XYZ file of C-alpha atoms in Angstrom:
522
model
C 0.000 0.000 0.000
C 2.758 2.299 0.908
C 4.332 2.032 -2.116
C 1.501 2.177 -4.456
C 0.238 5.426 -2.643
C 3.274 7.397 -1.283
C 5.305 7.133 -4.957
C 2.845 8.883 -7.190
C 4.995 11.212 -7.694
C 8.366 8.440 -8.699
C 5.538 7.103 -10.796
C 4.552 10.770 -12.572
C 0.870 8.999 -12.776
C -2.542 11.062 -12.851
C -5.049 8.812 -11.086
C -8.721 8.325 -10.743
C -10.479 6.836 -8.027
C -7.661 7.274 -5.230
C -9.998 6.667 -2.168
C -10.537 3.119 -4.327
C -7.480 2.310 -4.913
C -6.177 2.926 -1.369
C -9.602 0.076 -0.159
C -8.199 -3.021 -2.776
C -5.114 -2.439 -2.030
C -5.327 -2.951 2.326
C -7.168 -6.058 0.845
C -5.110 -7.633 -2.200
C -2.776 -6.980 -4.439
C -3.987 -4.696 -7.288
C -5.099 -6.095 -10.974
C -4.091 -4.089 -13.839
C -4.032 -3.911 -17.495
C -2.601 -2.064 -20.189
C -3.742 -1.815 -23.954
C -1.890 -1.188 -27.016
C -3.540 -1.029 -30.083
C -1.478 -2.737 -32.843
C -1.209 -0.144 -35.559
C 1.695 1.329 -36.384
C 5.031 0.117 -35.409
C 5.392 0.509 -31.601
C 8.536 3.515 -30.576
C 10.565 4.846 -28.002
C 8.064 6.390 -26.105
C 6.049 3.253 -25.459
C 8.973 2.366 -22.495
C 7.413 4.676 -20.570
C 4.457 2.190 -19.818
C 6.813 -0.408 -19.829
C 8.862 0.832 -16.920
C 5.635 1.670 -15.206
C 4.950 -1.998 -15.592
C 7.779 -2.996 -14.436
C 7.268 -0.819 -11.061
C 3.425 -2.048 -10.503
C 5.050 -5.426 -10.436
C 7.683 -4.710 -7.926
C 4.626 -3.750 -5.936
C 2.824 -6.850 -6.362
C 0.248 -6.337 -8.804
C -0.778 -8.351 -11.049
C -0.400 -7.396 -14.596
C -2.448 -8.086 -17.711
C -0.919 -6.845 -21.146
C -4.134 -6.304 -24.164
C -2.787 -6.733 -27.819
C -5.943 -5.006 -28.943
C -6.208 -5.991 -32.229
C -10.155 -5.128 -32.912
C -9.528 -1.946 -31.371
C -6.801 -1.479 -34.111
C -9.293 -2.214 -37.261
C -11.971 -0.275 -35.718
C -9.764 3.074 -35.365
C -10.661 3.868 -38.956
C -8.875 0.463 -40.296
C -5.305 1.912 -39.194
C -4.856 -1.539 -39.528
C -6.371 -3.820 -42.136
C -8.187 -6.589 -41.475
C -5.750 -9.241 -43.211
C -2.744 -7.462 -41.383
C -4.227 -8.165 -38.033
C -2.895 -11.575 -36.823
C 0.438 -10.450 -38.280
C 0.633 -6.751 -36.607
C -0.812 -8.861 -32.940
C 2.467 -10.959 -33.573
C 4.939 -8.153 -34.011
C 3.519 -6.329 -31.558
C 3.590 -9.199 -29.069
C 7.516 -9.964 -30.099
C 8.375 -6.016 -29.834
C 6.919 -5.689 -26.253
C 8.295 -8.510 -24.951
C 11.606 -7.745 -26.522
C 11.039 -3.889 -24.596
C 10.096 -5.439 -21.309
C 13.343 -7.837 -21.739
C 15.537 -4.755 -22.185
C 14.979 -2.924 -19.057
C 14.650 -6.784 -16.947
C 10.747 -7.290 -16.387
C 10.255 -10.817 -15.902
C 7.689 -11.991 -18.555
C 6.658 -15.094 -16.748
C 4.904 -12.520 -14.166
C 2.727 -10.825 -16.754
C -0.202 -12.232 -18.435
C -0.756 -11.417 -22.328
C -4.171 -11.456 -23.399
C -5.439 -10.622 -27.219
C -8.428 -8.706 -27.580
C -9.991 -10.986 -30.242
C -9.476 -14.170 -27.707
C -12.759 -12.740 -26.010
C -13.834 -9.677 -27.804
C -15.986 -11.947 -30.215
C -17.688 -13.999 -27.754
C -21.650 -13.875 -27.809
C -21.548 -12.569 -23.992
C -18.769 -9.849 -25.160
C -21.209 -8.839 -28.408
C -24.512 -8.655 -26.367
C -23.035 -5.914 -23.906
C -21.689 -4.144 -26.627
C -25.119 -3.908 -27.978
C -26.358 -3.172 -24.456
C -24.107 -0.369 -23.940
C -24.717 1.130 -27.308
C -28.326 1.494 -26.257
C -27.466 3.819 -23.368
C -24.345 5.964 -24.959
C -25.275 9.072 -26.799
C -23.432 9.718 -30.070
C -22.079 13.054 -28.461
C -20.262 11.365 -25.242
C -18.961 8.560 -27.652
C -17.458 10.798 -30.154
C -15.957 12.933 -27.587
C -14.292 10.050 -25.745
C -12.295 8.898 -28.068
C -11.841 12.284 -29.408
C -7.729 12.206 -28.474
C -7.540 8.506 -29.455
C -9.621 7.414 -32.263
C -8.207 9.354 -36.033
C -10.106 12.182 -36.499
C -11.404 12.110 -40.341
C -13.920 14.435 -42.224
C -16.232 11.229 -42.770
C -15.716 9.018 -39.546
C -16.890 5.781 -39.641
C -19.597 4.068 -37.359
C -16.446 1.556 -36.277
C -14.934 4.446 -34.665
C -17.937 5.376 -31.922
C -17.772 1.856 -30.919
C -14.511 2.235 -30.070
C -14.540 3.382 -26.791
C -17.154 1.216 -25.508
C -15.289 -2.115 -26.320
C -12.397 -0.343 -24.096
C -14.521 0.298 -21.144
C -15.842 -3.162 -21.565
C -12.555 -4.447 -21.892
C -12.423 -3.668 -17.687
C -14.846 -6.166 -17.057
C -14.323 -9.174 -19.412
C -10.104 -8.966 -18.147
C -11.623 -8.996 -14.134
C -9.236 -5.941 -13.391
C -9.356 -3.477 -10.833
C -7.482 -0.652 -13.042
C -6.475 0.034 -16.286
C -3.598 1.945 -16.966
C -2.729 4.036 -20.331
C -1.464 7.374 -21.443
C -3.424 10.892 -20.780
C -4.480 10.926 -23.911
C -6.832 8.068 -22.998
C -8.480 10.146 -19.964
C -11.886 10.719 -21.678
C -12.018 7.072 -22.571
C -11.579 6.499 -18.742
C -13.858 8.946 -17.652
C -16.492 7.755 -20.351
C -15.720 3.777 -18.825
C -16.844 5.201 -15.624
C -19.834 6.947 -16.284
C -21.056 3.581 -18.200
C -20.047 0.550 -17.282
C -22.464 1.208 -14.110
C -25.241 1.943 -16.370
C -25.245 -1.682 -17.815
C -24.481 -3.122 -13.838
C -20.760 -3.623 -14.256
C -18.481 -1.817 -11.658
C -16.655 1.249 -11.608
C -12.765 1.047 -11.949
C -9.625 2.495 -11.169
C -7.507 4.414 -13.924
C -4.076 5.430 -13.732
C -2.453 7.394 -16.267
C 1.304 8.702 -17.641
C 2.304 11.596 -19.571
C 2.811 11.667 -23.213
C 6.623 11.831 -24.240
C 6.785 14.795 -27.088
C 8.352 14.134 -30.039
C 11.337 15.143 -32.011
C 9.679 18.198 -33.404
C 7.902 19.114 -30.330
C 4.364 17.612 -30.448
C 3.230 14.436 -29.635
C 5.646 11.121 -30.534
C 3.485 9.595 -32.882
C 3.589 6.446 -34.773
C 2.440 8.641 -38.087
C 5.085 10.821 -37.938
C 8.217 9.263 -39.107
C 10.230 12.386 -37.742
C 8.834 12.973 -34.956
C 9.580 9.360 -33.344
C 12.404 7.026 -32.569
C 11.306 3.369 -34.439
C 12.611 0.909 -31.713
C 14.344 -1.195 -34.414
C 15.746 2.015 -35.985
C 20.010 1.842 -37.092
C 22.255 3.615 -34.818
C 22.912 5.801 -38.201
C 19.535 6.859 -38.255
C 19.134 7.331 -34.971
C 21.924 10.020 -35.272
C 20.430 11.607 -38.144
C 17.115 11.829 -36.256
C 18.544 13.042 -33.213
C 20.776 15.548 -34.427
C 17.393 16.940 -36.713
C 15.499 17.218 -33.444
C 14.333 20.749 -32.372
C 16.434 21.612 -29.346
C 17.180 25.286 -28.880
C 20.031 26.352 -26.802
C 18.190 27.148 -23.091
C 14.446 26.174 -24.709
C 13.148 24.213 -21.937
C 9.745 24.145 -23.359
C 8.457 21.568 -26.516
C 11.796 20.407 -26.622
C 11.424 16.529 -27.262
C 14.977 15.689 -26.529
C 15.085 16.815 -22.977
C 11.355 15.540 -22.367
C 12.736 11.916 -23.745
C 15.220 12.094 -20.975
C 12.368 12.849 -18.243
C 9.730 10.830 -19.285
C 11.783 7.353 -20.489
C 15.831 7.692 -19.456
C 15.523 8.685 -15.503
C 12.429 6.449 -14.651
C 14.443 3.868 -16.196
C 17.746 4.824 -14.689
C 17.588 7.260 -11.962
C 19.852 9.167 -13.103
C 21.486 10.750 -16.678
C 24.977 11.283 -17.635
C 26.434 14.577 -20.040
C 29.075 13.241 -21.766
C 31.528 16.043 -23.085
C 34.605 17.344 -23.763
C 36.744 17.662 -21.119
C 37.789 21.155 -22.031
C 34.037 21.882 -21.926
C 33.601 20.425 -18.236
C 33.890 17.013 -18.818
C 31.115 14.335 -18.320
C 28.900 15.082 -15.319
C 26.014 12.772 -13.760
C 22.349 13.973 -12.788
C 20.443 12.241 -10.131
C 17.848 14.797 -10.543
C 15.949 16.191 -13.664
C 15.093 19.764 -12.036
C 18.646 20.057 -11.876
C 19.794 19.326 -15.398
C 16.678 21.552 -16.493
C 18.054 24.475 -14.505
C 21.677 23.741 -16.044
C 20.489 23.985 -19.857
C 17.924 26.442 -19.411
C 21.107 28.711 -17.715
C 22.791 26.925 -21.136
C 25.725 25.015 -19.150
C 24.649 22.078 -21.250
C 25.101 22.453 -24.858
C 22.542 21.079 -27.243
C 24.971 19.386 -29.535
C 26.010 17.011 -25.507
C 22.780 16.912 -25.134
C 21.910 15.132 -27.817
C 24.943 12.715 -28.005
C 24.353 11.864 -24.420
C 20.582 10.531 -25.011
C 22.242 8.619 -28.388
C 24.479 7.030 -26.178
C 21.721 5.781 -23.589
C 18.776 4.886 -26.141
C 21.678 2.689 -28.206
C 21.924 0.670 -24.830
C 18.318 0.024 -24.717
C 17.829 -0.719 -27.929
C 20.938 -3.300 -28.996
C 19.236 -5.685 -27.816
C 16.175 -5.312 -29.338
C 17.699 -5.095 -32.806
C 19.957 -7.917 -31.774
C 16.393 -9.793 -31.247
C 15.033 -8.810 -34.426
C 18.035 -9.895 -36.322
C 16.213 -13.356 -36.831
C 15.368 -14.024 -39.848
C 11.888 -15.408 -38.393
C 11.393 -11.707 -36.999
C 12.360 -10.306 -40.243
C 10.240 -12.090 -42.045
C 7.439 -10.631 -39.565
C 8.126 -7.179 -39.563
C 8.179 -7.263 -43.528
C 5.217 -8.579 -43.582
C 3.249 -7.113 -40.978
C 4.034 -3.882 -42.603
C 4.325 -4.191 -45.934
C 3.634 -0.942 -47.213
C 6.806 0.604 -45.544
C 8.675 -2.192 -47.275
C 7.441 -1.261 -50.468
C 8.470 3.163 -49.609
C 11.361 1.824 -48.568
C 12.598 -0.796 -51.286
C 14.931 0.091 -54.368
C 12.631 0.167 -57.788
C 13.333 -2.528 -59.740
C 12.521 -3.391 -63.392
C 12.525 -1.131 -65.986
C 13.620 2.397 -64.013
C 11.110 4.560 -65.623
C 8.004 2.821 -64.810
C 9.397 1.758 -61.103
C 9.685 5.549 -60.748
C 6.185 6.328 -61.929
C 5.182 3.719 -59.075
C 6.763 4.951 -56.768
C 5.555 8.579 -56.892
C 3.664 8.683 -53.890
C 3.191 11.901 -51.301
C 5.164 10.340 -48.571
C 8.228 11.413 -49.910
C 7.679 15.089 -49.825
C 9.084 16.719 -46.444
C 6.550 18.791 -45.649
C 6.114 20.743 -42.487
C 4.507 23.550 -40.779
C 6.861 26.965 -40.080
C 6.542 30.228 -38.576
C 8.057 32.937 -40.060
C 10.494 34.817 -38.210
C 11.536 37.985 -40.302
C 10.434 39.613 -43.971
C 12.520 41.467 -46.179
C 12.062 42.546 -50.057
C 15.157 40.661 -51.939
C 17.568 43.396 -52.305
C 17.756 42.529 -56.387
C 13.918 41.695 -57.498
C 11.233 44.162 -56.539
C 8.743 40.742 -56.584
C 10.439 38.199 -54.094
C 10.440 38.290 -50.146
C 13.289 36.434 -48.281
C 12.102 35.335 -45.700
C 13.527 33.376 -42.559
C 11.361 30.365 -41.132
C 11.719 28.046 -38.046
C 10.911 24.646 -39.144
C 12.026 22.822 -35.756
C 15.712 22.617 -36.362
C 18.656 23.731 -34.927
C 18.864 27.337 -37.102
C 15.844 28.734 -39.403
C 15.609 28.724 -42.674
C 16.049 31.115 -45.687
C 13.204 30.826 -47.753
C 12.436 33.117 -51.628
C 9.265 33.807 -51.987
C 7.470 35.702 -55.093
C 4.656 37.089 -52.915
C 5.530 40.540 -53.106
C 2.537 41.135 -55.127
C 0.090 39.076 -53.503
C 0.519 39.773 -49.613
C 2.175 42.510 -47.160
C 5.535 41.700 -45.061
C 3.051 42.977 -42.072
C 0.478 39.646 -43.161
C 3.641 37.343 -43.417
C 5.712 38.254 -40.089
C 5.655 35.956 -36.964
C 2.642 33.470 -39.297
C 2.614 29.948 -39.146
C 3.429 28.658 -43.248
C 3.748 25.039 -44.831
C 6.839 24.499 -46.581
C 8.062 22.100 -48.517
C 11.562 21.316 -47.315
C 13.470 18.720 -49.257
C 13.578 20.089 -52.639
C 17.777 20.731 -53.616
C 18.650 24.473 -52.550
C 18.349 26.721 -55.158
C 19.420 30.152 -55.754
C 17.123 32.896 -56.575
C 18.709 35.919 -57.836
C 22.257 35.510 -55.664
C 19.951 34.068 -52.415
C 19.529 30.500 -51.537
C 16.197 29.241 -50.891
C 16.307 26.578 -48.698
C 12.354 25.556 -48.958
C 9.103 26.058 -50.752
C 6.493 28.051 -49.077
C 3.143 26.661 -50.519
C 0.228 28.686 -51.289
C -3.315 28.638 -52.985
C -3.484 30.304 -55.955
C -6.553 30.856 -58.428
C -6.675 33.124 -61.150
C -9.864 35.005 -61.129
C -9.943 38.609 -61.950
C -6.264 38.657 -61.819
C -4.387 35.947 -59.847
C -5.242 35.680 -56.241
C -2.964 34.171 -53.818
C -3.245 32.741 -50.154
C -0.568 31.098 -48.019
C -1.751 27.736 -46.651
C -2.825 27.795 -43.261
C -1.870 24.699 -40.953
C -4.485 23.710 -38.085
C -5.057 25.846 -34.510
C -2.204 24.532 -32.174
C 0.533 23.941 -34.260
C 3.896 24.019 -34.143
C 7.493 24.802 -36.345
C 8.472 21.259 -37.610
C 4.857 19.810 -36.905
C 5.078 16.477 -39.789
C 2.260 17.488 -42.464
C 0.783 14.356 -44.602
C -1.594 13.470 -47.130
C -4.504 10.976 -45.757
C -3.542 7.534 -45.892
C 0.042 8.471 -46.727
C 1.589 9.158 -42.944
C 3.523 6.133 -42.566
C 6.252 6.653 -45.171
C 9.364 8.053 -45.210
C 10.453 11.404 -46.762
C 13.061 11.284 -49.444
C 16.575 13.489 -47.947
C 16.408 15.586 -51.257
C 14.116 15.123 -53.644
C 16.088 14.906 -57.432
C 15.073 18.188 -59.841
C 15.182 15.318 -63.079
C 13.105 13.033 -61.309
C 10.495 15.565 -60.628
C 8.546 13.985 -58.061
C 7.113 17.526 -56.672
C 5.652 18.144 -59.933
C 4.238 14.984 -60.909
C 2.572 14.719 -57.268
C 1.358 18.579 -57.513
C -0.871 17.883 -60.980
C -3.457 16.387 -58.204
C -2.784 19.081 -55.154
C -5.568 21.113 -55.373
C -8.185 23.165 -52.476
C -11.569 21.494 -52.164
C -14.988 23.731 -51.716
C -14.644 23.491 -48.259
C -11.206 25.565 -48.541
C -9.592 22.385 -47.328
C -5.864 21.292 -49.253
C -6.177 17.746 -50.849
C -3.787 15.660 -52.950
C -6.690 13.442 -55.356
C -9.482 13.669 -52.572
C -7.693 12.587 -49.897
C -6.883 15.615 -46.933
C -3.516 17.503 -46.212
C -3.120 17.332 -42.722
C -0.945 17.197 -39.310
C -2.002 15.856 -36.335
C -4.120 18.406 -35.389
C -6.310 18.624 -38.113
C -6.680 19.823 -41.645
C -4.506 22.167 -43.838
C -6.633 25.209 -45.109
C -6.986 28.222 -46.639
C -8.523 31.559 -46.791
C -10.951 31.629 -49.627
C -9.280 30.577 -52.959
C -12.097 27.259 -53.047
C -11.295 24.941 -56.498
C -8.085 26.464 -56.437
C -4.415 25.120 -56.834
C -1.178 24.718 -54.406
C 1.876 25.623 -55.295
């Protein structure tokens, strides 16, 4: 009890139903389950339940882990039906290969598919009985954080959170456990489950890990996340991408990685550095190497090489794990589109590259412009400078001199296209593509596009459907990929930017514009 209770804090868990907890637990030892829905490829920040896991154990609870593989189809089929059994497996190997890594004994946990029971008759007839008494309203809105948000949601997607609350009951927990994006499913379990005469539970919950580029780390946004079974190469490239200002304690992914996964873990985080720069020098305490970059005694650049250095350690042996050609043969499989992104073309060049043009490999992402200035050699182009979430900003050439004020385009948020080569505009490199609406009506009109309330420089923006892939480093001016995709970029009569029907978006929502409806991006 004492340790359940009086290391909340350790923990860094939000909890409802204290008073609850504190009754089981001068009783028995607590049950407990955690779900993972097995869509995209599991990352990083998923060993932040893990070494949660790993302390409700050491308290003596007993620990249930969910593959929830109908909750995966039914999220807007993230994942397909004939990918289920395959995803379930990876995600069953990856786990236990995460749980290995930081020494949780697996033959104290209890792994439980959601299909095993999710299809029984009993299961189906309280589903039915509990979507008798939920409004449409409550179940949109609980799975508002969780379930994709699309312009046309499916039917699948309101059922969603009632299979999660029911989940409680048919596992014989006394808590469920999950991130706090999952809080309105929780409160939504407890406001029904007693409505069909099933009990009220516990829930306990962790904080999200940001990603890379400051928002959420996100299994759609390639940069934004840290694949567990990514190369050390990669890593580095990620890493050394990641937004991380010099004495920006806020958004900044890298330092919240080393809160929310490296100390729970560890207990404590080692700078590695230069001797002539201070040498290497151990935390025991977060607050304390907050207060040390904030005051910028810690350099970015140490920063950064310090978290490669621990991450590596926890993930060797996962890669080691998935080295098996078994496991390879899984992972291909389970995910076969990013196989396909990722493969050479083959054949005859020309048609493997009209395959393969696909809106995954643009690097788009959202900006904020930082200064304006009219191009000291062409009266009609704006140079512009643009945070995208790295390191330094960017210079960017616009010709929008004609078409909006340096007052309109100062301190906005922008999308920009951001792998294109470099190219020189009248003596100036332009290091990215601002994209715009344009429609000629009585004279050409031009809007910049605007990304979604909430967002951030770097924020990952992808078409519908497309989020999974992986950006090409520099998109090749012969191969024209930009121009092939941007025949079918156009803005829909809802003033909403769309590649062949399908929505631009981040994860906040849709990309926009003004007013310029039928219109065309460039």
């Amino acid at each position: 009890t004492d340790y359940m209770v009086q290391n909340g804090e350790k923990w860094q868990l939000n909890l409802l139903g204290e008073d609850k907890l504190k009754e089981i637990l001068k009783e028995k030892d607590l049950r407990i389950y955690w779900g993972t829905a097995t869509t995209g490829k599991p990352h990083v920040a998923y060993f932040v339940p893990m070494s949660k896991i790993a302390d409700f154990l050491k308290a003596g609870c007993e620990v249930t882990i969910l593959f929830a593989d109908l909750h995966a189809y039914l999220d807007n089929m993230k994942a397909p039906w004939d990918l289920l059994e395959l995803r379930t497996k990876y995600y069953e190997q990856v786990i236990k290969a995460m749980l290995e890594s930081i020494g949780v004994p697996l033959e104290k946990l209890k792994f439980v598919r959601g299909t095993d029971f999710q299809l029984s008759r009993d299961y189906t007839l309280d589903v039915y009985k509990l979507s008798s008494s939920v409004t449409q309203h409550d179940a949109k809105k609980a799975g508002a954080e969780v379930v994709k948000q699309v312009d046309h949601p499916l039917l699948s997607g309101l059922l969603y959170p009632g299979l999660q609350a029911l989940d409680e009951e048919y596992l014989k927990v006394d808590a469920q456990f999950g991130g706090v994006d999952q809080r309105k499913i929780f409160t939504f379990a407890e406001k029904y489950l007693p409505s069909i005469g099933y009990t009220k539970r516990i829930h306990l919950m962790n904080p999200m890990v940001p990603g890379l580029t400051g928002g959420k780390m996100s299994s759609s946004e390639e940069e934004s996340k840290i694949d567990l079974l990514d190369k050390k190469e990669d890593l580095k490239k990620k890493l050394k991408k990641a937004f991380c200002e010099p004495g920006n304690v806020e958004n900044n992914g890298v330092l919240s990685f080393v809160k929310y996964v490296l100390f729970p873990l560890h207990s404590e985080f080692v700078i590695r550095r230069d001797p002539k720069f201070g040498g290497d020098k151990t935390y025991t305490a977060y607050e304390e190497l907050v207060k040390d970059f904030a005051e910028q005694h810690v350099h970015p650049g140490d920063l950064k090489s310090s978290v490669e250095v621990s991450l590596n350690k926890l993930l060797d042996p996962i890669r080691k794990k998935f080295e098996n050609p078994e496991l390879i043969k899984l992972t291909d499989s389970a995910y076969p589109d990013l196989v396909k992104q990722k493969a050479a073309p083959k054949g005859n060049p020309k048609t493997a590259d009209n395959d393969d043009i696909v809106p995954s490999r643009l690097d788009i992402r959202i900006g904020k412009v930082i200064s304006v200035e009219k191009h000291p050699d062409a009266n009609s182009l704006f140079v512009e400078k643009i945070d995208v979430g790295e390191p330094e900003p960017r210079t960017v050439v616009s010709g929008l001199v004609d078409y909006i004020s340096a007052e309109d385009l100062q301190d906005r948020l922008v999308v920009l296209l951001c792998n294109l080569k470099p190219q020189k505009m009248r003596g100036i490199e332009s290091q990215a593509m601002l994209l715009c609406a344009s429609k000629d009506m009585d004279g050409k009109k031009v809007e910049p596009l605007n990304p979604p309330e909430g967002s951030a420089p770097g924020d990952h923006v992808f078409v519908e459907g497309y989020e999974g892939g992986k950006p090409d480093e520099e998109l090749k001016p012969k191969k024209k990929v930009f121009e092939k995709l941007q025949v079918d970029f156009h803005i829909s009569d809802g003033c909403i930017a769309q590649w062949k029907e399908r929505n631009i978006m981040t994860k906040l929502g849709q990309i926009t514009c003004k007013s310029l409806k039928g219109g065309n991006i460039s």
